[in-house]
XYZ file of C-alpha atoms in Angstrom:
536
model
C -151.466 -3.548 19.057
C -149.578 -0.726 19.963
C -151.650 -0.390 23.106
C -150.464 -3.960 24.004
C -146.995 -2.902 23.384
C -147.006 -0.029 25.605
C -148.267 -1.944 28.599
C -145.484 -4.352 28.096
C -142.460 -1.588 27.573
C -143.589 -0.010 31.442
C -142.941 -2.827 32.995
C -139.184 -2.395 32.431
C -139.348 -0.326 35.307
C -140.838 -1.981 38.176
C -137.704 -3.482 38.877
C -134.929 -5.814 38.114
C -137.807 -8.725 38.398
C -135.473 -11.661 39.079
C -138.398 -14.170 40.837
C -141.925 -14.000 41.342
C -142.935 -11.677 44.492
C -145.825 -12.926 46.902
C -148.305 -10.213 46.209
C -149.400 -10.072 49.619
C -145.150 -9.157 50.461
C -145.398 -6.350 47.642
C -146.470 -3.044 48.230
C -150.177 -2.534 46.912
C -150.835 -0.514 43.830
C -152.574 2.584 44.529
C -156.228 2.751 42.795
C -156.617 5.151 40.192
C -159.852 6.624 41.947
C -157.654 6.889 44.809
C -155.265 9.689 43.828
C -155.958 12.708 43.872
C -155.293 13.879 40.369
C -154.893 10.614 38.503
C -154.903 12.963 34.956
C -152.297 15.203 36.716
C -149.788 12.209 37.115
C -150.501 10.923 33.765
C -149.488 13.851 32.291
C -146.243 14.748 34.302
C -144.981 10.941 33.421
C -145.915 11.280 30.128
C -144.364 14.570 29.510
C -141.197 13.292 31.651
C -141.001 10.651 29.098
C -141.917 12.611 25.900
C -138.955 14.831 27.170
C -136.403 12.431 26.656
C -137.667 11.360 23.783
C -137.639 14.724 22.118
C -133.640 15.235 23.408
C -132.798 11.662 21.978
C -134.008 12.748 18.530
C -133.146 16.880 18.234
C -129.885 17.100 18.742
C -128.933 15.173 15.675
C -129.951 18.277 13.515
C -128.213 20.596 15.560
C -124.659 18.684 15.378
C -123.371 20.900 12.012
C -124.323 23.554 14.267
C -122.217 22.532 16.728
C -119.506 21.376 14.582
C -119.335 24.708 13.141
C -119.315 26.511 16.516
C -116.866 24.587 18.074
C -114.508 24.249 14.935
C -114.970 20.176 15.841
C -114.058 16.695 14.154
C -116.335 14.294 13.040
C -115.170 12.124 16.091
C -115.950 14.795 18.452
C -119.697 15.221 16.584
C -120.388 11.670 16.876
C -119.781 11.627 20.566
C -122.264 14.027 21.021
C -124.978 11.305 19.999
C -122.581 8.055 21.610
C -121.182 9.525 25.082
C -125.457 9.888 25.934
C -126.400 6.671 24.466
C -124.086 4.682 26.068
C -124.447 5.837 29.601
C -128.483 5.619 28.510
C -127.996 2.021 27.747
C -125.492 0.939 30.498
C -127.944 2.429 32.924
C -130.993 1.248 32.196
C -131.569 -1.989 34.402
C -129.839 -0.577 37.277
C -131.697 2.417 37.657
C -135.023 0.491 37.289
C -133.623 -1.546 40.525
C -132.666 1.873 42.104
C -136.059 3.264 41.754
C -137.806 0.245 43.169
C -135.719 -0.107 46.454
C -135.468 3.745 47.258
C -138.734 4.720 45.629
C -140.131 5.433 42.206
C -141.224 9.713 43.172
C -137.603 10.358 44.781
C -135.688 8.700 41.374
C -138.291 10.492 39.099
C -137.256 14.092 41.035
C -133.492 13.573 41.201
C -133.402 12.516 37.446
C -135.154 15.550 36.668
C -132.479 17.700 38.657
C -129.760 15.392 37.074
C -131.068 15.881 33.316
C -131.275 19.625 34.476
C -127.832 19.910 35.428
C -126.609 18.186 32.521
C -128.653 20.249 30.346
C -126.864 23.561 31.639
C -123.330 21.919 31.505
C -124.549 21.351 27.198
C -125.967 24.504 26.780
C -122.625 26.692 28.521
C -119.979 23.854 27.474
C -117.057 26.259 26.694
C -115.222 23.454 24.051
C -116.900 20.103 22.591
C -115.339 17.913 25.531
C -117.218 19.321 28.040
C -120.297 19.042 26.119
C -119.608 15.194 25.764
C -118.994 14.682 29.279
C -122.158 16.602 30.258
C -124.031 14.384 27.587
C -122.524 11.373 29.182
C -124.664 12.783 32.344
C -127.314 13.561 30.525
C -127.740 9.818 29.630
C -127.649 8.686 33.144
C -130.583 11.288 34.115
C -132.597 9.994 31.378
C -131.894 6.503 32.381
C -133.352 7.424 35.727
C -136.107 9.175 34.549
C -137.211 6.755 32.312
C -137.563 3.675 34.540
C -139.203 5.737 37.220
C -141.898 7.468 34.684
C -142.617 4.375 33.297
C -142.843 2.583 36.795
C -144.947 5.210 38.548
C -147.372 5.094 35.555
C -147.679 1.427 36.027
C -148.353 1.450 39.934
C -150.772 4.176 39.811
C -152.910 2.790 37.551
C -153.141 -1.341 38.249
C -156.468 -2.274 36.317
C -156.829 -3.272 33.011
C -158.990 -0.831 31.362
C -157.410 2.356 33.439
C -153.873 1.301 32.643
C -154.815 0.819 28.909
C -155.777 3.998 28.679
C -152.950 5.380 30.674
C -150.383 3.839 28.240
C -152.313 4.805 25.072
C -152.362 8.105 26.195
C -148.517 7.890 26.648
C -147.936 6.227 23.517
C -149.178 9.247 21.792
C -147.718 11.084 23.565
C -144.378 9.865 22.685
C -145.328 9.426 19.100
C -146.014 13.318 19.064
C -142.808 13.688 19.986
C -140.483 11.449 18.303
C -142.422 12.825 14.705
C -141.401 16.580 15.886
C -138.222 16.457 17.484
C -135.840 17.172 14.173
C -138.242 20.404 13.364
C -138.355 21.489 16.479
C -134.949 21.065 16.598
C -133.989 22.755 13.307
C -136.379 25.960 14.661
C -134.362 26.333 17.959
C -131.036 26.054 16.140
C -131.536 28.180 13.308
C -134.049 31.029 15.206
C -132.313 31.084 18.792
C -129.072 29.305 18.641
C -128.013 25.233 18.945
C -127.116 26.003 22.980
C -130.698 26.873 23.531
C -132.411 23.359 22.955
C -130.100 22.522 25.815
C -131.155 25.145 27.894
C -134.545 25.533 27.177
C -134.810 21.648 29.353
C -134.190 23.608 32.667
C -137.639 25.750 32.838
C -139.102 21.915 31.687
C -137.173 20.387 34.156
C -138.400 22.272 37.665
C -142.206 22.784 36.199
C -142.166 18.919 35.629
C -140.122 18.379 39.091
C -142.616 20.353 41.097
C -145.918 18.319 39.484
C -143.796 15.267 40.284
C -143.819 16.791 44.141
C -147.128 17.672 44.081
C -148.981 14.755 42.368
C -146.960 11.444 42.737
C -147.360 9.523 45.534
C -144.202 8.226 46.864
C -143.902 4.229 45.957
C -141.924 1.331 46.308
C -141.141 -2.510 46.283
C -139.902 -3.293 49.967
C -138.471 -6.758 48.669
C -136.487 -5.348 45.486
C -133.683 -7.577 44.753
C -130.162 -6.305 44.679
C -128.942 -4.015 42.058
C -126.173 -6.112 40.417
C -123.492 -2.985 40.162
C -120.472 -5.390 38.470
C -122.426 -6.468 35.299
C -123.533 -2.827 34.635
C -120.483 -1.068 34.883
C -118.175 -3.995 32.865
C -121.212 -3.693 30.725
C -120.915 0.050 30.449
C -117.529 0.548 29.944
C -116.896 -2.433 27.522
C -119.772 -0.563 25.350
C -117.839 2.467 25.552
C -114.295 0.949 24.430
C -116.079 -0.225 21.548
C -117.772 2.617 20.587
C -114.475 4.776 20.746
C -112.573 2.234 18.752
C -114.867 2.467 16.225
C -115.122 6.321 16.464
C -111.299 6.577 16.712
C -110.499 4.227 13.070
C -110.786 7.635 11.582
C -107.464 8.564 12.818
C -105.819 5.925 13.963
C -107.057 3.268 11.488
C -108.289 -0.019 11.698
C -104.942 -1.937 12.324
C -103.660 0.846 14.486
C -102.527 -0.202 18.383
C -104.773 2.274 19.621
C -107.809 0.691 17.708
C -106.822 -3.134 18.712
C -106.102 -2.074 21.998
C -110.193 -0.515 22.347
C -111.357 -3.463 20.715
C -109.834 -5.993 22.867
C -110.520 -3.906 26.022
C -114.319 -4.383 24.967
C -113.830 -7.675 24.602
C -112.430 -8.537 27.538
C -114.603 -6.127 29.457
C -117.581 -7.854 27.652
C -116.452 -11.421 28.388
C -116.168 -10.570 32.480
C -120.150 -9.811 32.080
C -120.832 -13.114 30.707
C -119.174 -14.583 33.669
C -121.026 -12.379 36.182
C -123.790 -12.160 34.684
C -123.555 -16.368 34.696
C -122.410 -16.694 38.405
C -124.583 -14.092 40.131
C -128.376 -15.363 41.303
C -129.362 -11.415 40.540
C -127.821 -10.563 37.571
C -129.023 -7.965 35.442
C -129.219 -10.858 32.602
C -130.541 -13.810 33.002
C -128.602 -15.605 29.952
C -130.219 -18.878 29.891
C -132.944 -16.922 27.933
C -130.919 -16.414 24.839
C -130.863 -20.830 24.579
C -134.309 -20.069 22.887
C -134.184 -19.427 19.392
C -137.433 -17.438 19.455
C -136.221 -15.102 22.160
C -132.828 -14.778 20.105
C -134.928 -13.593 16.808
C -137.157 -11.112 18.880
C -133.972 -9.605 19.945
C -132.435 -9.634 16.461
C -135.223 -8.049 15.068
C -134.864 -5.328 17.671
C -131.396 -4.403 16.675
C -131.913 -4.545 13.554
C -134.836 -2.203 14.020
C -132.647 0.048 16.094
C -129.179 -0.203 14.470
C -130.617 0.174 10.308
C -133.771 1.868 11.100
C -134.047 4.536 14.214
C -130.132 5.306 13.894
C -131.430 7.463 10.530
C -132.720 9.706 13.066
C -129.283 10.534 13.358
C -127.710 10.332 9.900
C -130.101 11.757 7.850
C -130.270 15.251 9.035
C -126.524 15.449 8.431
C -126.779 14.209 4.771
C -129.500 16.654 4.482
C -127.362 19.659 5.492
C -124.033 18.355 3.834
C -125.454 17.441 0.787
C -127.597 19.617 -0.195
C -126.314 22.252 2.258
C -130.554 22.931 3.707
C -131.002 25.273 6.886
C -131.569 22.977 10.048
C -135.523 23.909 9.321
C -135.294 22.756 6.250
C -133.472 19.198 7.282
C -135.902 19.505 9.942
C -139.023 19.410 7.376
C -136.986 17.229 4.837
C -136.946 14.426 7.847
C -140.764 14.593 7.719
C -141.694 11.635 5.330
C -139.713 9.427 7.724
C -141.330 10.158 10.986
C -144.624 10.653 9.870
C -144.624 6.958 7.332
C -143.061 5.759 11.201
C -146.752 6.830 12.163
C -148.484 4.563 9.748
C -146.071 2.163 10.381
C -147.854 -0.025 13.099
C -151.298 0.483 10.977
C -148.961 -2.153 8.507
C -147.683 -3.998 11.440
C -151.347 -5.062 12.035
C -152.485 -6.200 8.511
C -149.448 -8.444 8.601
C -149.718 -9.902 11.825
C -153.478 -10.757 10.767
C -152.370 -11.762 7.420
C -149.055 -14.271 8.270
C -150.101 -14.568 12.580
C -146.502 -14.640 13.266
C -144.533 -11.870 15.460
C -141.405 -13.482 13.570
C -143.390 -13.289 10.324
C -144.014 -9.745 10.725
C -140.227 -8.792 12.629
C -138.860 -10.205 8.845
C -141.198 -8.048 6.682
C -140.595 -5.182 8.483
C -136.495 -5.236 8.409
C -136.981 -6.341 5.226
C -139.036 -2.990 4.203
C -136.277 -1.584 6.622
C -133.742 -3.085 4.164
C -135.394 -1.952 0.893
C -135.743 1.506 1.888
C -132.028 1.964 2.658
C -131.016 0.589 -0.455
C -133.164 2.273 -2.664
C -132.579 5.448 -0.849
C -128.258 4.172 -0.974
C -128.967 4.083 -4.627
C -130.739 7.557 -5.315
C -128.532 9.662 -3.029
C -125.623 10.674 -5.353
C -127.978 11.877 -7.545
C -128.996 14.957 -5.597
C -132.742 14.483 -6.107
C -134.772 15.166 -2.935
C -138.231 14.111 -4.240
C -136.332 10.535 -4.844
C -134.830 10.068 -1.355
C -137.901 10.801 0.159
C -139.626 7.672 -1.119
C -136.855 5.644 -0.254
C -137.465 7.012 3.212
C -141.020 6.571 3.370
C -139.976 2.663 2.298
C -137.527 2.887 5.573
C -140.045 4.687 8.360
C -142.793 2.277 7.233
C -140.812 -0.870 8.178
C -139.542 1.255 11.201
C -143.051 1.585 12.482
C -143.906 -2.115 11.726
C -140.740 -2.871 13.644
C -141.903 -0.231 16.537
C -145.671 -1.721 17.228
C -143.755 -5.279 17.429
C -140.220 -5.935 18.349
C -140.870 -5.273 22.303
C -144.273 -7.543 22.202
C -141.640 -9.973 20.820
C -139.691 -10.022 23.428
C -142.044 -10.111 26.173
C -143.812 -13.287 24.575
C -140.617 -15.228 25.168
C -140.799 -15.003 28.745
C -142.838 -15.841 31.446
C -144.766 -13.119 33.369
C -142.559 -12.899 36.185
C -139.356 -12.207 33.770
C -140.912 -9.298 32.359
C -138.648 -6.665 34.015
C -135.786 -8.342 32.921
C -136.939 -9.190 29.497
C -138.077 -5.638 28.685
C -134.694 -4.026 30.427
C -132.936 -6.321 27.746
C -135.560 -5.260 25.162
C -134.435 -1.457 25.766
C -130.714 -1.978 26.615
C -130.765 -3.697 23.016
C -132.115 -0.895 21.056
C -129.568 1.740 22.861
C -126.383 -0.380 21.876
C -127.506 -0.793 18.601
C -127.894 2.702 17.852
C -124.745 3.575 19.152
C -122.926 0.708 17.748
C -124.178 1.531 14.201
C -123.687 5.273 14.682
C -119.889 4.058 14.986
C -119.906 1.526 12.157
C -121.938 3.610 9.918
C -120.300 6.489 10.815
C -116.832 4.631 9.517
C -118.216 3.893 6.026
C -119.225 6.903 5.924
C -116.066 8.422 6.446
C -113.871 6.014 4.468
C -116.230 6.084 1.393
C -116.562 9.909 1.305
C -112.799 10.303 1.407
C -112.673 7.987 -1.238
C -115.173 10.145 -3.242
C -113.069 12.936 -2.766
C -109.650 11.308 -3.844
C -111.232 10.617 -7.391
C -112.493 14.181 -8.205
C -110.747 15.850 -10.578
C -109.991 18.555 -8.246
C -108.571 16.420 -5.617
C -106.264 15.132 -7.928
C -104.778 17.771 -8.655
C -103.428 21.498 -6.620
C -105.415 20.534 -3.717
C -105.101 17.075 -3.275
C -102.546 17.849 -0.304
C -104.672 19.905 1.545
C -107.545 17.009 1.664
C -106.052 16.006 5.382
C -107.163 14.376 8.427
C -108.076 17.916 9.480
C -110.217 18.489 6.400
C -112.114 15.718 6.313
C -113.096 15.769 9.931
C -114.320 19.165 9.508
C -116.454 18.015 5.895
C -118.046 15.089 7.746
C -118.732 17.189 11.184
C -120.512 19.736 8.646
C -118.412 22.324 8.632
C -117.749 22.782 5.308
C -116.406 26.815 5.007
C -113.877 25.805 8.135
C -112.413 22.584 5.795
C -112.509 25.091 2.645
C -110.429 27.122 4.864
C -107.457 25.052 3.879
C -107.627 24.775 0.782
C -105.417 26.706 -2.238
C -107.972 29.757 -3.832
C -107.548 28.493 -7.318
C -108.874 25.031 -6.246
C -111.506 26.238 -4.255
C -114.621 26.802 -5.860
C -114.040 23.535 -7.383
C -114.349 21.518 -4.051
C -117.098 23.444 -2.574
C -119.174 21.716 -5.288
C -117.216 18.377 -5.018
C -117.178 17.756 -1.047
C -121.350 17.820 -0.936
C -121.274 15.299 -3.587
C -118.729 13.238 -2.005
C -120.614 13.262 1.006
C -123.848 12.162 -0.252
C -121.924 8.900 -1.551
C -120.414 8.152 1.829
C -124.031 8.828 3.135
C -125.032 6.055 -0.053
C -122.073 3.284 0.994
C -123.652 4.085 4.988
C -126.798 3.215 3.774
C -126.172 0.545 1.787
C -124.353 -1.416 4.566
C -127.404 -0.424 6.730
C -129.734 -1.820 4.386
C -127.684 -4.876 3.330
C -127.300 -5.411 7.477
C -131.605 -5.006 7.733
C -131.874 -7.741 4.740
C -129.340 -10.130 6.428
C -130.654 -10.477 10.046
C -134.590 -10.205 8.590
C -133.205 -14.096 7.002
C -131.865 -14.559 10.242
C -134.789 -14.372 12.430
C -137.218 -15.792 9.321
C -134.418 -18.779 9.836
C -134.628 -19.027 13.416
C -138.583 -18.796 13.196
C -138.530 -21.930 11.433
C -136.014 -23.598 13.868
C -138.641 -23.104 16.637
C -141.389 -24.767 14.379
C -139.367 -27.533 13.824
C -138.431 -28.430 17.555
């Protein structure tokens, strides 16, 4: 299964597949026995893509770190997740179209010395805006290297049992990778220093860049449709005005003219996609596809996945360090039950899909372990009980990994084999904007309810209720707890050190519940729009 679903992921990169190509007018795929170190190129893609896999997922236990360093807000902190996963998300299709018109080898070396670059401008940002911008880059070198790792693995290896074991090889890869990014993260930014798992990408970087030179064989489609620029960049930036409005309700509110003014900027950004996207013969979406009520539930499930399930990647290593104030190692080992019950996840996946021989079928079960988890582990967070949260976790990464091994074979069932490109750039596009749309919601509730926490302690009622600001609570939520303390009165000190963990750990709860609440909801929705298709 999860072989089947990594053949159909790669195939987001040949190109912005619009209609079917002659394959006598497209350039032939190069036979594995043919190159002259087939393993060699295998590896360097694989790596290339591991690599961005491990930087999606190890920064998140470094951002207390960086809080701390930096002396920055909780907006600032959550922009050092968003600013790379929306430029990751808004470039996705484009840079698949990029790579097949100029050449697959040339995008794969110039995203490496793009992600390089970036990864310098993180690792010696002076302040916390230059490390967003250079994030912001960051995301559009891993958009490039993605499609063009991903596509070169595809062309080099064309039959079917050579390319099956090409992408099973790469799926472990990536597995390998996603389960040790938050430890590996937590050892670099607790041994060497939060700037180094930045830095340490450049000495990647140029070894992986010079086996790209040396081993990949340059490749392209001749007959690559157009890249459609509009829809991508109203699509980017209407992301982004969306993300900051949600980022920014922390200080200017929700009814504020600064939030309404975001918000319907997205909107109207958003709305002049639709109409490009609906008047242009090679738009990046073909939106006819979403008429089909089993191609809308595959991409619910997907978000769903993404926006209640993979966004913990990000949340729970700061409820980790907050709450119970851990070491980044230790939030690094405490995030351990999650990835590795992710790993068993598609074994599940399997047994259901036997058991109910539904994709929908299994898409519900999973959010809906998705959606137990969270609210199990919403409920047994105040408490302060590790051993607790972890099962509630294990609960969450096993309907993660059911969701994993399925949501993208979803998908690509709905459409014919000529739409794959397209269908599998929406697939991935999906999953980006969820997690950064839920980092911002979440991220909100989390906010509002921990402030609300806060306001009820004794403490907070009392001397130091004034010094509970703006200022403090940015600096609680960012993880920099002895820089909010800072503020406050002596006497009333001690007593909020031991109240702002616990407040914390019920904003994490309220986050968690309205993820898991969210997972429930849109598991009924596809199981409803499962049975719509059976009907007509």
């Amino acid at each position: 299964m999860e072989q089947r679903r990594n053949e159909a992921v790669c195939e987001s990169t040949i190109g912005e597949l619009r209609r079917p190509i002659k394959p006598e007018r497209a350039q032939a795929a190069i036979p594995a026995n043919a190159l002259k170190s087939p393993g060699l190129l295998l590896a360097t893609a694989s790596a290339t893509c591991a690599l961005i896999s491990l930087d999606t997922n190890i920064v998140a236990v470094s951002l207390p770190s960086i809080a701390r360093a930096f002396h920055a807000g909780f907006a600032d902190v959550e922009w050092v997740v968003s600013a790379y996963m929306v430029s990751f998300a808004s470039c996705l299709l484009p840079m698949g179209g990029l790579a097949d018109r100029y050449g697959r080898r040339r995008m794969l070396v110039l995203g490496l010395v793009v992600f390089a670059l970036a990864s310098l401008g993180c690792g010696l940002a002076p302040g916390v805006a230059v490390l967003n911008v250079s994030r912001a880059f960051k995301g559009v070198g891993a958009a490039m290297l993605l499609t063009a790792a991903l596509a070169v693995i595809a062309h080099a290896f064309p039959g079917p049992r050579e390319r099956a074991r090409a992408w099973a090889i790469w799926g472990m890869t990536m597995g390998i990778a996603t389960t040790i990014a938050p430890l590996v993260g937590g050892v670099i930014t607790q041994w060497v220093g939060w700037r180094w798992i930045f830095l340490l990408n450049l000495p990647v970087c140029g070894f992986l860049a010079a086996c790209a030179r040396r081993v990949v064989p340059e490749s392209r489609n001749p007959h690559a449709q157009r890249v459609d620029f509009a829809g991508s960049v109203l699509f980017g930036v209407g992301l982004a005005c969306g993300i900051w409005a949600l980022i920014g309700t922390q200080s200017a509110g929700w009814h504020g003219a600064a939030t309404v003014a975001r918000f319907g900027a997205c909107v109207l950004l958003i709305a002049g996609f639709v109409v490009v996207e609906k008047r242009l013969a090679h738009a990046v979406i073909d939106l006819s596809l979403f008429s089909q009520a089993r191609f809308v539930a595959a991409v619910l499930g997907m978000f769903g996945y993404a926006a209640c399930a993979q966004v913990m990647m990000t949340f729970l290593p700061l409820y980790l360090q907050n709450a119970f104030e851990w070491s980044p190692v230790a939030a690094g080992v405490g995030m351990l039950p999650f990835a590795l019950s992710m790993i068993a996840g598609p074994y599940l996946g399997a047994r259901i899909a036997r058991r109910f021989r539904g994709a929908t079928s299994t898409l519900s079960i999973g959010l809906g372990l998705v959606g137990i988890g969270n609210l199990a582990t919403a409920a047994l967070a105040p408490a302060g009980h590790y051993a607790w949260v972890a099962l509630g976790m294990i609960v969450t990464g096993l309907g993660a990994g059911v969701l994993n091994g399925d949501t993208q074979k979803a998908i690509m069932a709905c459409v014919p084999a000529h739409r794959t490109g397209m269908a599998s750039g929406i697939s991935t596009t999906t999953r980006f904007t969820a997690i950064v749309s839920s980092v911002g919601v979440l991220g909100a509730v989390l906010a509002a309810r921990t402030r609300g926490a806060l306001d009820a302690t004794a403490a907070c009622a009392h001397a130091v209720s004034a010094c509970v600001d703006a200022s403090f609570m940015s600096d609680l939520l960012a993880g920099d707890l002895a820089h909010a303390l800072a503020r406050v009165a002596p006497e009333g000190r001690a007593a909020m050190a031991g109240a702002a963990p616990a407040s914390f750990a019920s904003g994490f709860a309220a986050a968690l519940a309205v993820a898991g609440v969210l997972a429930v909801a849109v598991a009924l929705a596809v199981w409803l729009l499962s049975g719509r298709r059976a009907e007509a």
